[in-house]
XYZ file of C-alpha atoms in Angstrom:
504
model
C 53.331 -31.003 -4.577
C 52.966 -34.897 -3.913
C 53.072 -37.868 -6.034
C 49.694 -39.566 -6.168
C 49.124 -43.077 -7.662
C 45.612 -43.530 -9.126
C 44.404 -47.059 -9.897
C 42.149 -47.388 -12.675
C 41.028 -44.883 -15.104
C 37.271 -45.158 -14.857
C 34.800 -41.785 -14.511
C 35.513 -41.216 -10.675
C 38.786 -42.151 -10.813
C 39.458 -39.641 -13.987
C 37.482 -37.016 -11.751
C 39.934 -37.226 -8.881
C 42.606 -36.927 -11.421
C 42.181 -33.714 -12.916
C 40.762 -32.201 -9.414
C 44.204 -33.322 -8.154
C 46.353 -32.182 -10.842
C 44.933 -29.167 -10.800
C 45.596 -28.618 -6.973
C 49.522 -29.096 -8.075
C 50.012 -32.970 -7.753
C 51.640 -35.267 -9.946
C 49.338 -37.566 -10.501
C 50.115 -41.545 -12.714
C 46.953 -43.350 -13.350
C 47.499 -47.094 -13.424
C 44.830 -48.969 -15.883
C 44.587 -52.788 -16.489
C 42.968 -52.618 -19.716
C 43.993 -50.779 -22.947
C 41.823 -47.800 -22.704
C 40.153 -45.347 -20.071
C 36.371 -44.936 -19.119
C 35.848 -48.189 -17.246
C 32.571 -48.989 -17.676
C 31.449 -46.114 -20.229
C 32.459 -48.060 -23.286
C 31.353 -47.658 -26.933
C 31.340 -50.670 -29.710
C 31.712 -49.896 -33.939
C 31.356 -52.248 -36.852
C 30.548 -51.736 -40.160
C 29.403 -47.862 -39.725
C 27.121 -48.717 -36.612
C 28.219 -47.461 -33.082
C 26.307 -48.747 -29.809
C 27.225 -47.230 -26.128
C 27.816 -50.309 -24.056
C 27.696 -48.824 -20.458
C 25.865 -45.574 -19.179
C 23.196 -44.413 -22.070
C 22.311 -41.073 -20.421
C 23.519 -38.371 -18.022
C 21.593 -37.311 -15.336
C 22.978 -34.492 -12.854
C 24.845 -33.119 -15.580
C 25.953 -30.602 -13.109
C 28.607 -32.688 -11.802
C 30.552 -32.506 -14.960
C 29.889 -29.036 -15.643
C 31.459 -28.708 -12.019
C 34.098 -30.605 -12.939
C 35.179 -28.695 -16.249
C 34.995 -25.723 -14.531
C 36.914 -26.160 -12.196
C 39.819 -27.844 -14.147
C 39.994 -25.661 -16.932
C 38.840 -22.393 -18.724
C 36.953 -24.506 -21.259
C 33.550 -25.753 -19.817
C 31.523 -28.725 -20.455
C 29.256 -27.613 -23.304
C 32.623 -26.722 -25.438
C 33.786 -29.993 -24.936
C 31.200 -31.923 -25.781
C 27.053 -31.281 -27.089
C 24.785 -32.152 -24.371
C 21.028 -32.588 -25.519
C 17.958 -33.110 -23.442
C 16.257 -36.046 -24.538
C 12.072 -35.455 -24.947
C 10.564 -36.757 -24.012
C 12.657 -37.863 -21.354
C 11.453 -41.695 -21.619
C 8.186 -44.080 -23.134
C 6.334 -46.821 -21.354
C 4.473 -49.799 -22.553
C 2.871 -51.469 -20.255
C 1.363 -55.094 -20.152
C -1.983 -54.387 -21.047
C -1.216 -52.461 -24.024
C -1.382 -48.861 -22.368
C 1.431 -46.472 -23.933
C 2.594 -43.054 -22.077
C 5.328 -40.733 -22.972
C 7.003 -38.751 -20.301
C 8.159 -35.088 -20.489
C 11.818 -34.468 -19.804
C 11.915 -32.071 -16.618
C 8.335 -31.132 -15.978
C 6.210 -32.566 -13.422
C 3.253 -30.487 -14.778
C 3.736 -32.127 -18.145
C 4.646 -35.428 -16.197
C 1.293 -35.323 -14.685
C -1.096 -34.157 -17.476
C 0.536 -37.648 -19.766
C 0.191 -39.683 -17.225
C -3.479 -38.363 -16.017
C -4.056 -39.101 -20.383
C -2.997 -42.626 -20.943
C -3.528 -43.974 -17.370
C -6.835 -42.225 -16.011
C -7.485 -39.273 -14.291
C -5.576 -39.313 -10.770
C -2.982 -41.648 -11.911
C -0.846 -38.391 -12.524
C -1.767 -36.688 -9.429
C -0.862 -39.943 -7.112
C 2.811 -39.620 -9.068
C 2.883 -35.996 -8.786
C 1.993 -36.880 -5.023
C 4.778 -39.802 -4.572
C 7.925 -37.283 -6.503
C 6.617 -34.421 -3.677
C 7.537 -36.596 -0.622
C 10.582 -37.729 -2.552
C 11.809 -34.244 -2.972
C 11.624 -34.193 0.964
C 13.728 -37.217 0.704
C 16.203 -35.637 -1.320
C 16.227 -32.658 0.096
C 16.660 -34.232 4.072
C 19.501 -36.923 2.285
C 21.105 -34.704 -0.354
C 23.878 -33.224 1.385
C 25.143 -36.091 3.415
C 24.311 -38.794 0.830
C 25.781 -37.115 -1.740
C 27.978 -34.330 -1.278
C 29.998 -35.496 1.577
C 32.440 -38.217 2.810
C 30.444 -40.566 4.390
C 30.237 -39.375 7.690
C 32.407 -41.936 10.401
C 28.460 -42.221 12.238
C 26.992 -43.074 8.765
C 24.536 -45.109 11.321
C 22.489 -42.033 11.033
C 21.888 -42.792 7.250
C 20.695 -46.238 8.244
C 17.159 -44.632 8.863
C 14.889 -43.991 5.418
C 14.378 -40.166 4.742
C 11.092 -41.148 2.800
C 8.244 -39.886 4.396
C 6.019 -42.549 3.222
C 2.639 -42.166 3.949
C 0.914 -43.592 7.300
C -1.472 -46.576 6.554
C -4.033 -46.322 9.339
C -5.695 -50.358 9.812
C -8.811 -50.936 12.570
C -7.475 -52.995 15.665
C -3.782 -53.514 13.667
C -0.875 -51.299 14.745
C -0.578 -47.992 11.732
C 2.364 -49.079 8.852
C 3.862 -47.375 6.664
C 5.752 -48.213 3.381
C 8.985 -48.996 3.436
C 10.548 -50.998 0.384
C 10.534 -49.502 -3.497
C 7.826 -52.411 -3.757
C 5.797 -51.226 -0.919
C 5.486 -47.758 -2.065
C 4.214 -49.324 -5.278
C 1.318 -50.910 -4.342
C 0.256 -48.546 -0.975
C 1.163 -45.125 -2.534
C 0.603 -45.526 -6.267
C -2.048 -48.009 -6.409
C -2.148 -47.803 -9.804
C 0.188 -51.692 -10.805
C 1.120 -49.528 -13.833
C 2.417 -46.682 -11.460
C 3.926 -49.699 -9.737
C 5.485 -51.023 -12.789
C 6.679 -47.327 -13.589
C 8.453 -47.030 -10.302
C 10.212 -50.514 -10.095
C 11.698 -49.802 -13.599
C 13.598 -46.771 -12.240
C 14.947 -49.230 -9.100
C 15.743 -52.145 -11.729
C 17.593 -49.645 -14.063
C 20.217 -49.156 -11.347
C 20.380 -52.774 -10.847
C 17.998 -52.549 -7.137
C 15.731 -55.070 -6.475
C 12.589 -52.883 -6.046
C 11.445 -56.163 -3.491
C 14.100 -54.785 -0.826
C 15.706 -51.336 -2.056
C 14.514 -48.963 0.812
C 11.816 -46.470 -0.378
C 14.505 -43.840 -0.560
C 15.264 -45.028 -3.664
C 12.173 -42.568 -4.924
C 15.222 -40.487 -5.113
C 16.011 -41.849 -8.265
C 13.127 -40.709 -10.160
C 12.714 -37.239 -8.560
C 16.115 -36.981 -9.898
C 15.603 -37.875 -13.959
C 12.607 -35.703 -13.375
C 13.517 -32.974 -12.051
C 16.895 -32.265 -13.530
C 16.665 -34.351 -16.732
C 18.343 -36.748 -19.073
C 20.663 -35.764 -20.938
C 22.428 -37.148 -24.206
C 26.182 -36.620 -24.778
C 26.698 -36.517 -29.046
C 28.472 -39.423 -30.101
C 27.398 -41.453 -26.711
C 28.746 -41.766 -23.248
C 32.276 -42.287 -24.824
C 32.495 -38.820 -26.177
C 32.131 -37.302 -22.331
C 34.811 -40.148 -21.465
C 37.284 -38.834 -24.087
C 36.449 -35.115 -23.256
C 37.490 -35.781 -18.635
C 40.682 -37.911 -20.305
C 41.729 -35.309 -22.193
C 41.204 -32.530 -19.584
C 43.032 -35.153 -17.308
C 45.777 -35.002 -20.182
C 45.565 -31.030 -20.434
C 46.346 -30.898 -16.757
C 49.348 -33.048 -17.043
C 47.768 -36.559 -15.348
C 49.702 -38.959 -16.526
C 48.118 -42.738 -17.858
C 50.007 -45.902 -17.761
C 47.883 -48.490 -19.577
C 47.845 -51.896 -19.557
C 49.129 -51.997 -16.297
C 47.830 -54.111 -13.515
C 48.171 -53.175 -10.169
C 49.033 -56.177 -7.784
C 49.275 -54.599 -4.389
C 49.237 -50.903 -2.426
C 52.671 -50.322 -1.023
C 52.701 -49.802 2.583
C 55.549 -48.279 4.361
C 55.122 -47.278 8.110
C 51.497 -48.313 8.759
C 50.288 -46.071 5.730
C 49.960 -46.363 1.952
C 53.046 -45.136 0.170
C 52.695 -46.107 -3.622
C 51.607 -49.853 -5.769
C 53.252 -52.573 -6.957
C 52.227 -53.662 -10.688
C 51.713 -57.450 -11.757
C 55.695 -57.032 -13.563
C 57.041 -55.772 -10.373
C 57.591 -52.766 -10.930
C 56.806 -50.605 -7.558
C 55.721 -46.573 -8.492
C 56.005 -44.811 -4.851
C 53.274 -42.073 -3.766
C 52.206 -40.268 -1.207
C 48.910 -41.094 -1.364
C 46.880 -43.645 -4.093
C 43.192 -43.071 -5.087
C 41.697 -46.915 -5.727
C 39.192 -46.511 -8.351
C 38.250 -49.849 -8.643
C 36.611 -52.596 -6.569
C 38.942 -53.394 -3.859
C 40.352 -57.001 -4.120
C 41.816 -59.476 -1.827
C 45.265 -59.580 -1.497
C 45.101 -55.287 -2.156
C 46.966 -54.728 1.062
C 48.126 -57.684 2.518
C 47.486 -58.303 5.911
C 45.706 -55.461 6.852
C 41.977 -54.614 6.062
C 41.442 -51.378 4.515
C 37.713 -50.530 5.841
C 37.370 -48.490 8.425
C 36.339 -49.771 11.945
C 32.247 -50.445 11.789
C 32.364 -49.943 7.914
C 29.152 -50.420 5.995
C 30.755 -52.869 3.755
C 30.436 -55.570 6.273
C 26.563 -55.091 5.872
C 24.943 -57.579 3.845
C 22.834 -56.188 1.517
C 18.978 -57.097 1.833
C 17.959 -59.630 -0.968
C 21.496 -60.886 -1.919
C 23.256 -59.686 -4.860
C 24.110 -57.856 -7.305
C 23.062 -57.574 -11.145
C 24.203 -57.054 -14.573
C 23.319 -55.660 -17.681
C 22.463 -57.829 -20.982
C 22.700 -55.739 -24.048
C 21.660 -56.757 -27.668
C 22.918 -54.200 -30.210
C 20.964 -54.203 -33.357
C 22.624 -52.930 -36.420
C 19.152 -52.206 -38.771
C 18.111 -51.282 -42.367
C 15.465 -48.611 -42.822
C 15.967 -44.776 -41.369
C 15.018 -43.957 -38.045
C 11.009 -42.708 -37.890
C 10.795 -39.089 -37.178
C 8.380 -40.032 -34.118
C 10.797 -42.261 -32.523
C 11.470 -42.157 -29.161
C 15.083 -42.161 -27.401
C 14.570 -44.801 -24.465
C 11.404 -46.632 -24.277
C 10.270 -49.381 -21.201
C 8.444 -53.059 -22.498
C 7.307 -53.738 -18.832
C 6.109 -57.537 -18.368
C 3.065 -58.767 -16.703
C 4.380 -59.890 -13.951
C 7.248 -57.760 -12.074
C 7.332 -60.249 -9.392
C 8.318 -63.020 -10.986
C 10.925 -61.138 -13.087
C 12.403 -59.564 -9.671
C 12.528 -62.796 -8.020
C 14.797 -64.685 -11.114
C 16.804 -61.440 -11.679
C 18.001 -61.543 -7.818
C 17.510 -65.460 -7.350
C 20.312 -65.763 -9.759
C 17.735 -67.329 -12.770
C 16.783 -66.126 -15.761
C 14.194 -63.440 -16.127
C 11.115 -64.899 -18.820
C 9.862 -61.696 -19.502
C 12.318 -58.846 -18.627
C 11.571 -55.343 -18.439
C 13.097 -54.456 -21.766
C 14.881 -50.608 -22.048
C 14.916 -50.136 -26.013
C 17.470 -47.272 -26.970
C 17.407 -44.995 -30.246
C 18.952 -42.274 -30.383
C 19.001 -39.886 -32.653
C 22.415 -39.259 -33.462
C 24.094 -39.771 -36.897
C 27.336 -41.073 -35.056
C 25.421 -44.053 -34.270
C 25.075 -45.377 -38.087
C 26.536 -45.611 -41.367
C 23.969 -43.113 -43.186
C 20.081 -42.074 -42.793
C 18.666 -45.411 -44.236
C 20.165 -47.065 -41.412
C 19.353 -47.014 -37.822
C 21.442 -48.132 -34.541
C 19.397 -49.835 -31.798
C 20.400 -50.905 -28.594
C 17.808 -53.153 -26.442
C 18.634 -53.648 -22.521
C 17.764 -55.807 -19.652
C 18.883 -55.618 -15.749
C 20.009 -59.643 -15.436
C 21.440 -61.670 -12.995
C 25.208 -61.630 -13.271
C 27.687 -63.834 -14.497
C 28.615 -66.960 -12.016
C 24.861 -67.801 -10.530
C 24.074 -67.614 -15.142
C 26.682 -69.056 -17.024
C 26.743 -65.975 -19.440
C 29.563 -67.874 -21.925
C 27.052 -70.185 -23.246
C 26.232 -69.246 -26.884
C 22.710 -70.961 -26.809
C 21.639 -69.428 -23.941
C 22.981 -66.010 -25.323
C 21.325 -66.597 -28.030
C 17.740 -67.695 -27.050
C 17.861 -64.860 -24.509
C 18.562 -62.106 -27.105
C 15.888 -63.444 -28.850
C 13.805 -62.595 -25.911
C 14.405 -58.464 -25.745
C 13.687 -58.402 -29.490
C 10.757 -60.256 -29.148
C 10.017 -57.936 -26.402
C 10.968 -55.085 -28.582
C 8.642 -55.203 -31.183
C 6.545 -53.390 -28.823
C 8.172 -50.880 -29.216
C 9.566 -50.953 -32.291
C 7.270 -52.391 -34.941
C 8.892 -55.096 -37.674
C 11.939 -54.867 -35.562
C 13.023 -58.358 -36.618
C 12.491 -58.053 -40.739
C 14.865 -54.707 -39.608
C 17.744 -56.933 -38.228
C 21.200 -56.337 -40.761
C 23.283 -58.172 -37.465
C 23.149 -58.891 -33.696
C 25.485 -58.467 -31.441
C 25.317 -59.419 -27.636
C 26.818 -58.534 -24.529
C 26.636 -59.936 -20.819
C 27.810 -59.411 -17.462
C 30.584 -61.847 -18.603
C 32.116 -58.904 -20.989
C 31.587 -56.631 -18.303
C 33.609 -58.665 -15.665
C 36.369 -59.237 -18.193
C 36.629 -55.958 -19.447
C 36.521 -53.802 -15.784
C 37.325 -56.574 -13.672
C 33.972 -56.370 -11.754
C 32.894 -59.497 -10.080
C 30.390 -60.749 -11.903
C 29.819 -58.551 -14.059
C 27.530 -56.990 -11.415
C 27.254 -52.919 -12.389
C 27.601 -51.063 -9.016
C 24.433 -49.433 -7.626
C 23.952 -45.646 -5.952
C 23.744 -45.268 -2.283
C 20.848 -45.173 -0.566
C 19.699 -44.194 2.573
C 18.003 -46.656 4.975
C 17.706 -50.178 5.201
C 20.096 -50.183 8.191
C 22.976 -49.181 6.201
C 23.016 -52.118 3.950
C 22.847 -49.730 0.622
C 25.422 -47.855 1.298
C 28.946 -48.201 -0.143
C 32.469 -47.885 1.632
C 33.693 -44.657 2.327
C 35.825 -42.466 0.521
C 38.341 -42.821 3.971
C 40.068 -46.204 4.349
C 41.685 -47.291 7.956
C 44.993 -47.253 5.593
C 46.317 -43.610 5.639
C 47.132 -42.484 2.238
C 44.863 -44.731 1.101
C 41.199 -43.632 -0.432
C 38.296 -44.828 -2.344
C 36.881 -43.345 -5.681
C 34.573 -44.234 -8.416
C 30.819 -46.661 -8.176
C 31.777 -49.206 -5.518
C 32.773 -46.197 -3.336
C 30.613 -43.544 -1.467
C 28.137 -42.574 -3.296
C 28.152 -44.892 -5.003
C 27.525 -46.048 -8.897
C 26.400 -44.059 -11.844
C 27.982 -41.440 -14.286
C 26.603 -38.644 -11.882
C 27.457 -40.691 -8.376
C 31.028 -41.540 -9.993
C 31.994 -37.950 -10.743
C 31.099 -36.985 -7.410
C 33.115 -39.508 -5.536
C 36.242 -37.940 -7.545
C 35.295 -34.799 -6.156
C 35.001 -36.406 -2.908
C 38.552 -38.049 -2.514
C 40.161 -34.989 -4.053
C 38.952 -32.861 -1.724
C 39.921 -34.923 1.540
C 43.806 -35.019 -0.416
C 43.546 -31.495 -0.654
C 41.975 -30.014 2.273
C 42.516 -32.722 4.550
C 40.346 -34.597 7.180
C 38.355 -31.159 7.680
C 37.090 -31.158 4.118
C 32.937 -31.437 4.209
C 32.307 -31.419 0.657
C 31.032 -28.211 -1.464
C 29.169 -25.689 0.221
């Protein structure tokens, strides 16, 4: 039995946890803030609740893994899981509406063949075939292994985009989220369909690699899920298995430094001094400078010294409406406003501007949590914005006017939104940097295959023994699903050792 120091108590981190304390370690998790869940947070006035992070679960298999194998009690007796159908709404530009199915492609393709023309569904059914190859040629290593010391052979796309074929030019084939768009789906509402998924997970459909078509054959295929009482209630239910199993939570402590002792990581120092000594620590947060002074912590040929194509990162800018009126029975969970003109909205979003017309996500779930009684309704609106630094996300005018903007947007989707309005509420990338401590802001994408590399995240493995990387700015990267399997990831390489390969 070792001593294991685990800093910050977000999803991954909380993962690792209970995998390790199950395995017979003593495990002390070290969080800066007040609370755990990292990014999965929830906000309450007045009888309203809004999630503030993560909205849905996709891959809910990854927590059912997780509850299994920490406990007697699984997932679905911790908390109620409910697949959302239809799985998502789209309004398009030009007025066209389509509602998807949750989990069928049949039903996927018969909507979209209805509101978008005959064909339309069969060039998506098409597109979410090849990206099944893609998933199933990238799921193993991608996702269900440390990232592999030649991760160069992940630098190559696994999409097998189809071969454009011009007279007297050399053949070409798709190869950016954007490209696939406008060769494979024809269709600009296809398009527009496609770059929402990318711009949900804060990718720049201009540059993400096509094996981001991974992302939709997921939702598709396994579903989205909603956890009763929001994201939160799955964040209470793996901090109270971590507290079941004996993990022990020190909050509102900062950690300043790891502790090294003989060339390898042997515990953290906190911001008061105070030094806890470990055999190994789990960092479950975005490494800092300063973390282990002296010494860089990536191993040799890392992907983290890839710059990633088209610049940086993004944030989320949430407007939580707290409304008069019930819900309508017809109403659907998560709907997509998607603007005119994707390009321009891509190009401010990762130019560091502001977006004129964002694609707006417009949340209502049906959930009695979520409001004070039935003549009330909880609504959250969303938009994938530049983060906080390039946008100064602290001024109240901007904040403001912008907010104005998704419900504007909104009504869309949700007709007399604005007579609705009881009280707005806002939130930028500049809560989200203050609250997790992420630069920025910026919410951490999943890996992806291709691009040379430059979409992946570091490695679980550091070139500090002892030390290892959990949670969305680690292998696989970001996302409830991508987050819990990262913790799954570093427990198993404390566990079994360098020979661990991930589940079989």
């Amino acid at each position: 039995m070792a001593r294991i120091a685990v800093i910050g108590a977000g999803m991954g981190a909380m993962s690792a946890a209970a995998r390790l304390a199950v395995a017979g370690h003593r495990v002390t998790v070290y969080e800066r803030s007040e609370t755990f869940g990292g990014s999965v947070g929830r906000h309450a006035r007045g009888g309203f609740a809004f999630d503030t992070g993560p909205c849905l679960l996709h891959l809910p298999a990854v927590y059912r893994d997780l509850f299994v194998k920490t406990g007697k009690e699984p997932l679905e007796r911790c908390v109620t899981l409910t697949q959302v159908d239809p799985a998502s709404r789209h309004v398009f530009a030009d007025g066209t509406a389509v509602s998807l199915p949750n989990a069928s492609r049949a039903g996927v393709v018969e909507a979209l063949n209805g509101a978008l023309g005959e064909g339309a569904g069969a060039r998506w059914g098409a597109f979410l075939d090849r990206a099944g190859d893609a998933w199933d040629r990238s799921r193993r290593p991608l996702l269900e292994e440390p990232l592999r010391p030649d991760w160069q052979v992940l630098a190559r796309d696994p999409y097998p985009a189809l071969v454009r074929r011009r007279l007297l030019r050399p053949a070409s084939r798709a190869g950016t989220v954007a490209e696939v768009g406008s060769r494979e789906l024809a269709d600009p509402r296809l398009a527009a369909l496609l770059d929402g998924y990318a711009l949900s997970y804060g990718l720049d459909p201009l540059h993400a690699p096509a094996s981001a078509a991974l992302l939709p054959y997921m939702e598709e295929t396994f579903g989205s899920w909603y956890v009763s009482g929001g994201m939160r209630a799955l964040a209470q239910a793996v901090y109270e298995r971590c507290l079941a199993r004996k993990v022990e939570f020190v909050f509102g402590a900062e950690v300043a430094r790891v502790v090294e002792k003989d060339g390898r990581a042997a515990g953290v120092e906190l911001t008061d001094g105070t030094v806890a000594e470990a055999a190994h620590v789990v960092l479950g947060a975005r490494p800092h400078p300063g973390l282990m002074p002296g010494q860089e912590i990536w191993q040799d040929g890392d992907v983290t010294v890839q710059p990633r194509p088209g610049g940086g990162a993004a944030g989320r800018f949430l407007v939580l409406l707290s409304l008069r009126g019930a819900r309508a029975a017809d109403a659907v969970h998560r709907t997509l406003v998607h603007p005119a003109d994707g390009a321009a909205e891509r190009a401010a979003v990762f130019g560091g501007r502001l977006a004129e017309h964002p694609t707006v996500t417009v949340l209502r779930p049906d959930d009695p949590s979520t409001r004070p009684d039935a003549a009330h309704e909880a609504v959250t609106l969303m938009a994938t914005v530049a983060p906080h630094g390039p946008v100064d996300w602290t001024d109240a005018a901007l904040r403001a006017r912008y907010a104005d903007t998704l419900i504007d947007t909104a009504g869309a989707a949700v007709p007399g939104l604005r007579d609705r309005i009881l009280r707005t509420e806002v939130r930028t990338p500049a809560e989200t940097e203050a609250e997790t401590g992420a630069e920025g802001g910026s919410v951490p994408p999943p890996t992806l295959a291709g691009a040379g590399g430059g979409y992946l995240h570091p490695g679980n493995r550091t070139r500090v023994p002892g030390l290892l990387l959990a949670g969305g700015w680690a292998h696989p990267g970001g996302g409830l699903a991508h987050a819990g399997m990262s913790g799954t990831l570093v427990a198993g390489l404390i566990v079994e050792g360098e020979g661990f390969r991930g589940s079989q």
